[in-house]
CSV table of C-alpha atoms and ligand atoms in Angstrom, one decimal:
chain,number,residue,atom,x,y,z
A,756,UNK,CA,38.9,-47.7,-26.4
A,757,UNK,CA,35.6,-48.7,-24.9
A,758,UNK,CA,32.8,-48.5,-27.5
A,759,UNK,CA,29.9,-46.4,-26.3
A,760,UNK,CA,26.4,-46.5,-27.6
A,761,UNK,CA,23.9,-43.9,-26.6
A,762,UNK,CA,20.3,-44.2,-27.6
A,763,UNK,CA,17.1,-42.7,-26.5
A,764,UNK,CA,14.7,-45.5,-25.4
A,765,UNK,CA,11.9,-43.1,-25.4
A,766,UNK,CA,12.0,-39.4,-25.8
A,767,UNK,CA,8.3,-38.8,-25.7
A,768,UNK,CA,5.3,-41.0,-25.2
A,769,UNK,CA,4.4,-40.6,-28.8
A,770,UNK,CA,6.5,-43.4,-30.4
A,771,UNK,CA,7.6,-46.8,-29.2
A,772,UNK,CA,11.3,-46.6,-30.4
A,773,UNK,CA,13.1,-43.6,-31.8
A,774,UNK,CA,15.8,-45.9,-33.3
A,775,UNK,CA,14.9,-48.5,-35.8
A,776,UNK,CA,16.1,-51.8,-34.6
A,777,UNK,CA,18.1,-52.3,-37.8
A,778,UNK,CA,20.4,-49.5,-36.7
A,779,UNK,CA,21.2,-51.1,-33.4
A,780,UNK,CA,24.1,-53.5,-32.8
A,781,UNK,CA,23.2,-57.1,-33.2
A,782,UNK,CA,23.0,-57.9,-29.5
A,783,UNK,CA,20.6,-55.0,-28.7
A,784,UNK,CA,18.7,-55.6,-31.9
A,785,UNK,CA,17.8,-59.1,-30.8
A,786,UNK,CA,17.0,-57.8,-27.4
A,787,UNK,CA,14.3,-55.5,-28.8
A,788,UNK,CA,13.2,-57.8,-31.6
A,789,UNK,CA,12.3,-60.6,-29.2
A,790,UNK,CA,10.3,-58.2,-27.0
A,791,UNK,CA,7.4,-57.0,-29.2
A,792,UNK,CA,5.4,-56.5,-26.1
A,793,UNK,CA,7.4,-53.5,-25.2
A,794,UNK,CA,4.9,-50.6,-25.2
A,795,UNK,CA,5.5,-47.0,-24.8
A,796,UNK,CA,3.6,-47.0,-21.6
A,797,UNK,CA,5.9,-49.5,-20.1
A,798,UNK,CA,9.2,-48.1,-21.0
A,799,UNK,CA,10.3,-45.6,-18.4
A,800,UNK,CA,13.8,-44.6,-19.2
A,801,UNK,CA,14.5,-41.4,-21.1
A,802,UNK,CA,18.0,-42.4,-22.2
A,803,UNK,CA,20.7,-44.8,-21.4
A,804,UNK,CA,24.3,-45.3,-22.4
A,805,UNK,CA,25.7,-48.7,-22.6
A,806,UNK,CA,29.4,-49.0,-22.9
A,807,UNK,CA,30.8,-52.2,-24.2
A,808,UNK,CA,27.3,-53.6,-24.1
A,809,UNK,CA,28.5,-57.1,-24.8
A,810,UNK,CA,29.5,-57.3,-21.2
A,811,UNK,CA,26.0,-56.6,-19.9
A,812,UNK,CA,22.9,-58.6,-20.1
A,813,UNK,CA,20.0,-56.2,-20.3
A,814,UNK,CA,16.4,-57.3,-20.3
A,815,UNK,CA,13.2,-55.5,-20.6
A,816,UNK,CA,11.9,-56.4,-17.2
A,817,UNK,CA,14.4,-53.9,-15.8
A,818,UNK,CA,13.0,-51.2,-18.1
A,819,UNK,CA,9.4,-52.1,-17.5
A,820,UNK,CA,8.8,-50.8,-14.1
A,821,UNK,CA,5.5,-52.6,-13.8
A,822,UNK,CA,7.5,-55.8,-13.5
A,823,UNK,CA,6.0,-57.6,-16.5
A,824,UNK,CA,8.5,-60.2,-17.5
A,825,UNK,CA,9.0,-60.6,-21.2
A,826,UNK,CA,9.4,-64.1,-22.6
A,827,UNK,CA,12.7,-65.7,-23.0
A,828,UNK,CA,15.0,-63.2,-21.3
A,829,UNK,CA,14.8,-63.7,-17.6
A,830,UNK,CA,15.9,-67.0,-16.0
A,831,UNK,CA,16.0,-67.9,-12.4
A,832,UNK,CA,18.8,-66.1,-10.7
A,833,UNK,CA,19.3,-63.9,-13.7
A,834,UNK,CA,20.2,-60.2,-13.2
A,835,UNK,CA,20.0,-57.1,-15.3
A,836,UNK,CA,22.2,-54.0,-15.4
A,837,UNK,CA,21.0,-50.5,-16.4
A,838,UNK,CA,23.4,-47.7,-17.1
A,839,UNK,CA,22.1,-44.1,-16.9
A,840,UNK,CA,23.8,-41.1,-18.3
A,841,UNK,CA,23.5,-39.4,-14.9
A,842,UNK,CA,22.5,-40.0,-11.4
A,843,UNK,CA,19.6,-37.7,-12.0
A,844,UNK,CA,18.2,-40.0,-14.7
A,845,UNK,CA,18.8,-43.0,-12.5
A,846,UNK,CA,16.9,-41.3,-9.7
A,847,UNK,CA,13.9,-40.6,-12.0
A,848,UNK,CA,13.8,-44.2,-13.2
A,849,UNK,CA,14.3,-45.6,-9.7
A,850,UNK,CA,11.2,-43.6,-8.6
A,851,UNK,CA,9.1,-44.9,-11.5
A,852,UNK,CA,10.3,-48.5,-10.9
A,853,UNK,CA,9.4,-48.3,-7.2
A,854,UNK,CA,6.1,-46.5,-7.8
A,855,UNK,CA,5.0,-49.2,-10.3
A,856,UNK,CA,6.0,-52.0,-8.0
A,857,UNK,CA,4.0,-50.3,-5.2
A,858,UNK,CA,1.0,-50.2,-7.5
A,859,UNK,CA,1.4,-53.8,-8.4
A,860,UNK,CA,1.8,-55.1,-4.8
A,861,UNK,CA,-0.9,-52.8,-3.3
A,862,UNK,CA,-3.4,-54.0,-5.9
A,863,UNK,CA,-2.3,-57.7,-5.6
A,864,UNK,CA,-2.3,-58.0,-1.8
A,865,UNK,CA,-3.0,-54.7,-0.2
A,866,UNK,CA,0.5,-54.2,1.2
A,867,UNK,CA,3.9,-53.3,0.0
A,868,UNK,CA,6.9,-54.4,2.0
A,869,UNK,CA,10.0,-52.3,1.2
A,870,UNK,CA,13.5,-52.8,2.6
A,871,UNK,CA,16.0,-50.0,2.5
A,872,UNK,CA,19.7,-49.8,3.1
A,873,UNK,CA,21.6,-46.7,4.3
A,874,UNK,CA,24.2,-44.9,2.3
A,875,UNK,CA,23.7,-42.9,-0.9
A,876,UNK,CA,20.7,-45.0,-1.9
A,877,UNK,CA,18.5,-42.7,0.2
A,878,UNK,CA,19.5,-39.7,-1.9
A,879,UNK,CA,18.8,-41.6,-5.1
A,880,UNK,CA,15.2,-42.2,-3.9
A,881,UNK,CA,14.5,-38.4,-3.7
A,882,UNK,CA,12.3,-38.3,-6.8
A,883,UNK,CA,9.8,-40.8,-5.2
A,884,UNK,CA,8.4,-38.0,-3.0
A,885,UNK,CA,8.0,-35.6,-5.9
A,886,UNK,CA,5.3,-35.3,-8.5
A,887,UNK,CA,3.8,-37.5,-9.9
A,888,UNK,CA,4.7,-40.2,-7.4
A,889,UNK,CA,4.4,-38.4,-4.1
A,890,UNK,CA,0.7,-37.7,-4.5
A,891,UNK,CA,-0.3,-40.9,-6.2
A,892,UNK,CA,1.4,-43.7,-4.3
A,893,UNK,CA,-0.7,-45.5,-1.7
A,894,UNK,CA,1.7,-44.8,1.2
A,895,UNK,CA,-0.8,-46.1,3.7
A,896,UNK,CA,-0.1,-49.7,2.5
A,897,UNK,CA,3.7,-49.4,2.7
A,898,UNK,CA,5.7,-51.2,5.3
A,899,UNK,CA,9.3,-50.1,5.8
A,900,UNK,CA,12.2,-52.2,7.0
A,901,UNK,CA,16.0,-51.8,7.1
A,902,UNK,CA,18.3,-54.3,5.5
A,903,UNK,CA,20.9,-53.2,8.0
A,904,UNK,CA,21.1,-50.8,10.8
A,905,UNK,CA,23.8,-49.3,12.9
A,906,UNK,CA,23.2,-49.9,16.6
A,907,UNK,CA,23.1,-46.3,17.7
A,908,UNK,CA,20.2,-44.1,19.0
A,909,UNK,CA,17.7,-43.2,16.3
A,910,UNK,CA,18.7,-39.5,16.4
A,911,UNK,CA,22.4,-40.3,16.0
A,912,UNK,CA,24.0,-39.0,12.8
A,913,UNK,CA,25.1,-42.6,12.0
A,914,UNK,CA,21.6,-44.0,12.3
A,915,UNK,CA,20.1,-45.4,9.0
A,916,UNK,CA,16.7,-44.8,10.5
A,917,UNK,CA,17.5,-41.1,10.8
A,918,UNK,CA,19.0,-41.0,7.3
A,919,UNK,CA,15.8,-42.5,5.9
A,920,UNK,CA,13.5,-40.5,8.1
A,921,UNK,CA,15.1,-37.1,7.2
A,922,UNK,CA,15.4,-37.9,3.5
A,923,UNK,CA,12.2,-39.8,2.8
A,924,UNK,CA,9.8,-40.8,5.6
A,925,UNK,CA,9.3,-37.3,6.9
A,926,UNK,CA,8.0,-36.4,3.4
A,927,UNK,CA,5.4,-39.1,2.9
A,928,UNK,CA,2.4,-40.4,4.8
A,929,UNK,CA,3.4,-43.9,5.9
A,930,UNK,CA,1.8,-44.8,9.2
A,931,UNK,CA,4.4,-44.8,12.0
A,932,UNK,CA,3.2,-48.3,13.0
A,933,UNK,CA,4.4,-49.6,9.7
A,934,UNK,CA,7.9,-48.3,10.0
A,935,UNK,CA,10.0,-51.0,11.7
A,936,UNK,CA,13.0,-49.5,13.3
A,937,UNK,CA,15.4,-51.4,15.6
A,938,UNK,CA,15.2,-51.3,19.3
A,939,UNK,CA,18.2,-49.1,19.9
A,940,UNK,CA,18.3,-49.7,23.6
A,941,UNK,CA,19.6,-53.2,23.1
A,942,UNK,CA,23.0,-54.7,22.3
A,943,UNK,CA,23.7,-55.5,18.6
A,944,UNK,CA,22.8,-59.2,19.3
A,945,UNK,CA,19.7,-58.2,21.2
A,946,UNK,CA,18.6,-55.8,18.5
A,947,UNK,CA,19.0,-58.5,15.9
A,948,UNK,CA,17.0,-61.0,17.9
A,949,UNK,CA,14.3,-58.4,18.5
A,950,UNK,CA,14.1,-57.5,14.8
A,951,UNK,CA,13.9,-61.1,13.8
A,952,UNK,CA,11.0,-61.6,16.3
A,953,UNK,CA,9.3,-58.5,14.7
A,954,UNK,CA,9.6,-60.1,11.3
A,955,UNK,CA,8.1,-63.4,12.6
A,956,UNK,CA,5.2,-61.5,14.1
A,957,UNK,CA,4.5,-59.8,10.8
A,958,UNK,CA,4.5,-63.2,9.1
A,959,UNK,CA,1.9,-64.3,11.6
A,960,UNK,CA,-0.1,-61.2,10.9
A,961,UNK,CA,0.0,-61.8,7.1
A,962,UNK,CA,1.9,-58.6,6.4
A,963,UNK,CA,5.0,-60.4,5.5
A,964,UNK,CA,4.9,-63.5,3.3
A,965,UNK,CA,7.2,-66.5,3.5
A,966,UNK,CA,8.9,-67.8,0.4
A,967,UNK,CA,7.4,-71.2,-0.2
A,968,UNK,CA,10.7,-72.3,-1.7
A,969,UNK,CA,13.1,-71.2,1.0
A,970,UNK,CA,11.0,-70.7,4.1
A,971,UNK,CA,12.5,-67.3,4.6
A,972,UNK,CA,10.6,-64.1,4.4
A,973,UNK,CA,9.9,-62.8,1.0
A,974,UNK,CA,10.0,-59.0,0.9
A,975,UNK,CA,8.3,-57.3,-2.1
A,976,UNK,CA,11.2,-54.9,-2.8
A,977,UNK,CA,14.7,-54.4,-1.5
A,978,UNK,CA,16.4,-51.2,-2.4
A,979,UNK,CA,20.1,-51.7,-1.7
A,980,UNK,CA,23.3,-49.7,-2.0
A,981,UNK,CA,26.7,-51.4,-2.4
A,982,UNK,CA,30.0,-50.4,-0.9
A,983,UNK,CA,33.2,-49.9,-3.0
A,984,UNK,CA,34.5,-53.2,-1.5
A,985,UNK,CA,31.4,-55.1,-2.8
A,986,UNK,CA,29.6,-55.3,0.5
A,987,UNK,CA,25.8,-55.0,0.7
A,988,UNK,CA,23.8,-54.5,3.9
A,989,UNK,CA,26.3,-55.2,6.6
A,990,UNK,CA,27.6,-58.3,4.9
A,991,UNK,CA,31.3,-57.6,4.3
A,992,UNK,CA,33.9,-59.5,2.1
A,993,UNK,CA,35.4,-62.4,3.9
A,994,UNK,CA,33.2,-62.2,7.0
A,995,UNK,CA,31.7,-65.3,8.6
A,996,UNK,CA,28.2,-63.8,8.3
A,997,UNK,CA,28.3,-64.4,4.6
A,998,UNK,CA,27.5,-68.1,5.2
A,999,UNK,CA,24.8,-67.6,7.8
A,1000,UNK,CA,21.9,-69.8,6.5
A,1001,UNK,CA,19.6,-70.1,9.5
A,1002,UNK,CA,19.0,-66.7,11.0
A,1003,UNK,CA,16.9,-64.1,9.3
A,1004,UNK,CA,18.6,-61.2,11.1
A,1005,UNK,CA,22.1,-61.3,12.6
A,1006,UNK,CA,24.6,-58.9,14.1
A,1007,UNK,CA,28.2,-57.7,13.8
A,1008,UNK,CA,30.3,-56.1,16.5
A,1009,UNK,CA,33.4,-55.4,14.3
A,1010,UNK,CA,32.1,-53.9,11.1
A,1011,UNK,CA,35.0,-52.8,8.9
A,1012,UNK,CA,32.8,-49.8,7.9
A,1013,UNK,CA,32.1,-47.7,11.0
A,1014,UNK,CA,30.2,-47.7,13.2
A,1015,UNK,CA,31.2,-51.2,14.3
A,1016,UNK,CA,27.9,-52.5,15.9
A,1017,UNK,CA,25.2,-53.3,13.4
A,1018,UNK,CA,22.4,-55.7,12.6
A,1019,UNK,CA,21.9,-57.1,9.1
A,1020,UNK,CA,19.5,-59.3,7.1
A,1021,UNK,CA,21.2,-62.5,6.0
A,1022,UNK,CA,21.7,-63.7,2.5
A,1023,UNK,CA,18.8,-66.3,2.6
A,1024,UNK,CA,16.4,-63.4,3.4
A,1025,UNK,CA,17.9,-61.1,0.7
A,1026,UNK,CA,17.8,-63.8,-1.9
A,1027,UNK,CA,14.2,-64.7,-1.1
A,1028,UNK,CA,13.0,-61.2,-2.2
A,1029,UNK,CA,10.6,-60.7,-5.1
A,1030,UNK,CA,12.5,-57.7,-6.4
A,1031,UNK,CA,15.9,-56.3,-5.6
A,1032,UNK,CA,17.2,-53.0,-7.0
A,1033,UNK,CA,21.0,-52.6,-6.4
A,1034,UNK,CA,22.0,-49.0,-6.8
A,1035,UNK,CA,25.6,-48.2,-7.5
A,1036,UNK,CA,26.8,-44.8,-8.6
A,1037,UNK,CA,30.1,-43.1,-8.9
A,1038,UNK,CA,33.6,-44.1,-10.1
A,1039,UNK,CA,34.3,-45.7,-6.7
A,1040,UNK,CA,32.0,-48.6,-7.6
A,1041,UNK,CA,33.4,-49.2,-11.0
A,1042,UNK,CA,35.8,-52.0,-10.1
A,1043,UNK,CA,33.1,-54.0,-8.4
A,1044,UNK,CA,30.6,-53.4,-11.2
A,1045,UNK,CA,33.3,-54.6,-13.6
A,1046,UNK,CA,34.0,-57.7,-11.4
A,1047,UNK,CA,30.3,-58.5,-11.3
A,1048,UNK,CA,29.4,-57.9,-14.9
A,1049,UNK,CA,32.7,-57.8,-16.9
A,1050,UNK,CA,33.3,-60.6,-19.3
A,1051,UNK,CA,36.6,-61.6,-17.5
A,1052,UNK,CA,36.2,-62.6,-13.9
A,1053,UNK,CA,39.6,-62.9,-12.4
A,1054,UNK,CA,38.6,-64.2,-9.0
A,1055,UNK,CA,36.7,-67.2,-7.9
A,1056,UNK,CA,36.0,-65.7,-4.5
A,1057,UNK,CA,32.6,-64.0,-4.7
A,1058,UNK,CA,32.2,-60.6,-3.3
A,1059,UNK,CA,29.0,-60.2,-1.2
A,1060,UNK,CA,27.3,-58.3,-4.0
A,1061,UNK,CA,27.9,-61.3,-6.3
A,1062,UNK,CA,26.2,-63.5,-3.8
A,1063,UNK,CA,22.9,-61.8,-4.5
A,1064,UNK,CA,21.2,-64.6,-6.4
A,1065,UNK,CA,17.5,-64.4,-6.1
A,1066,UNK,CA,15.7,-67.7,-5.6
A,1067,UNK,CA,12.6,-66.6,-7.5
A,1068,UNK,CA,12.9,-62.9,-8.1
A,1069,UNK,CA,14.2,-60.1,-10.2
A,1070,UNK,CA,17.5,-58.4,-9.6
A,1071,UNK,CA,18.1,-55.1,-11.3
A,1072,UNK,CA,21.3,-53.0,-11.0
A,1073,UNK,CA,20.8,-49.3,-11.4
A,1074,UNK,CA,24.2,-47.7,-12.3
A,1075,UNK,CA,25.4,-44.5,-13.7
A,1076,UNK,CA,28.1,-44.0,-16.4
A,1077,UNK,CA,30.9,-43.6,-13.8
A,1078,UNK,CA,30.0,-46.8,-12.0
A,1079,UNK,CA,29.8,-48.7,-15.3
A,1080,UNK,CA,32.9,-47.0,-16.8
A,1081,UNK,CA,35.1,-50.2,-16.6
A,1082,UNK,CA,32.7,-52.4,-18.4
B,1188,6PG,O1,24.5,-48.9,6.7
B,1188,6PG,C1,25.2,-49.0,5.7
B,1188,6PG,O2,26.4,-48.8,5.8
B,1188,6PG,C2,24.6,-49.4,4.4
B,1188,6PG,O3,23.4,-50.1,4.5
B,1188,6PG,C3,25.6,-50.0,3.5
B,1188,6PG,O4,25.4,-51.3,3.1
B,1188,6PG,C4,25.5,-49.1,2.3
B,1188,6PG,O5,24.4,-49.3,1.6
B,1188,6PG,C5,26.7,-49.3,1.4
B,1188,6PG,O6,27.9,-49.1,2.1
B,1188,6PG,C6,26.7,-48.3,0.2
B,1188,6PG,O7,26.9,-47.0,0.7
B,1188,6PG,P1,27.1,-45.8,-0.3
B,1188,6PG,O8,26.0,-45.9,-1.3
B,1188,6PG,O9,27.0,-44.6,0.5
B,1188,6PG,O10,28.5,-46.1,-0.9
């Protein structure tokens, strides 16, 4: 039977840890002990349940939405997994994580470049428009991109632009000129070329930075969903697009997930990001979460989600109990 440990990371802002570290299992004890810098202001989660925690590497940077990296826990290409008791709690924490990164990047460089996927992610972002974030975020400095888009008119029910507009953009004050939708009058190939040109223009304008290490654009934050087959963006298992290493944006005319015509960022762009939050909820994602984080990996063939290996950034998985149930 899977061992389950529930503990409250912080139930109020009055105390740093409700549970003495001596009462935690050894692996979590050392996790907290080596991070004396954890402060009550920086920990954002109300509670989390980790099943079979040996399978997961959990570091404080995922819990500290300000992005401060504690010493000795993160390495290049490392990733972190958070498991929440409910999607509601996940949504609260995702909002805090995003708001804190917004504050950091707006202060550091006066802009915040945010890339969104479609799917259930957009619903999980709902708390971001609510108090206290909705009123305090500097929306005027946000720049919104799509990691993938279905090549359909913007008012089509399949459009990721429409999904994000209805669920998020229509509720906040991001200037329309800073919302980069595809040109839906073009073919998939034309729309990908056009979007890549748009990104290059934004690099010239200084809105978008280039990764000095890879030469690909370095977005501040990507908020990505994941399919039950392990796809991210419109990068599907076994597809030739997985190995694209020159283009920034490419296209697919035969997507296994409808609709068939899409554009998508490529792996070099995704992996050049400063921060990636991978949001996976529900039992339908449990097999893939297990494959990515479980102690036994039966296949040498990597699923697309396993190919997210950031060159110099922080990858955090936000999951709920159902998605983590096979760990
Ligand atoms: O346009 C798309 O189809 C998405 O960008 C896609 O990559 C999505 O994020 C995943 O399929 C997860 O979707 P769910 O969270 O709805 O399962």
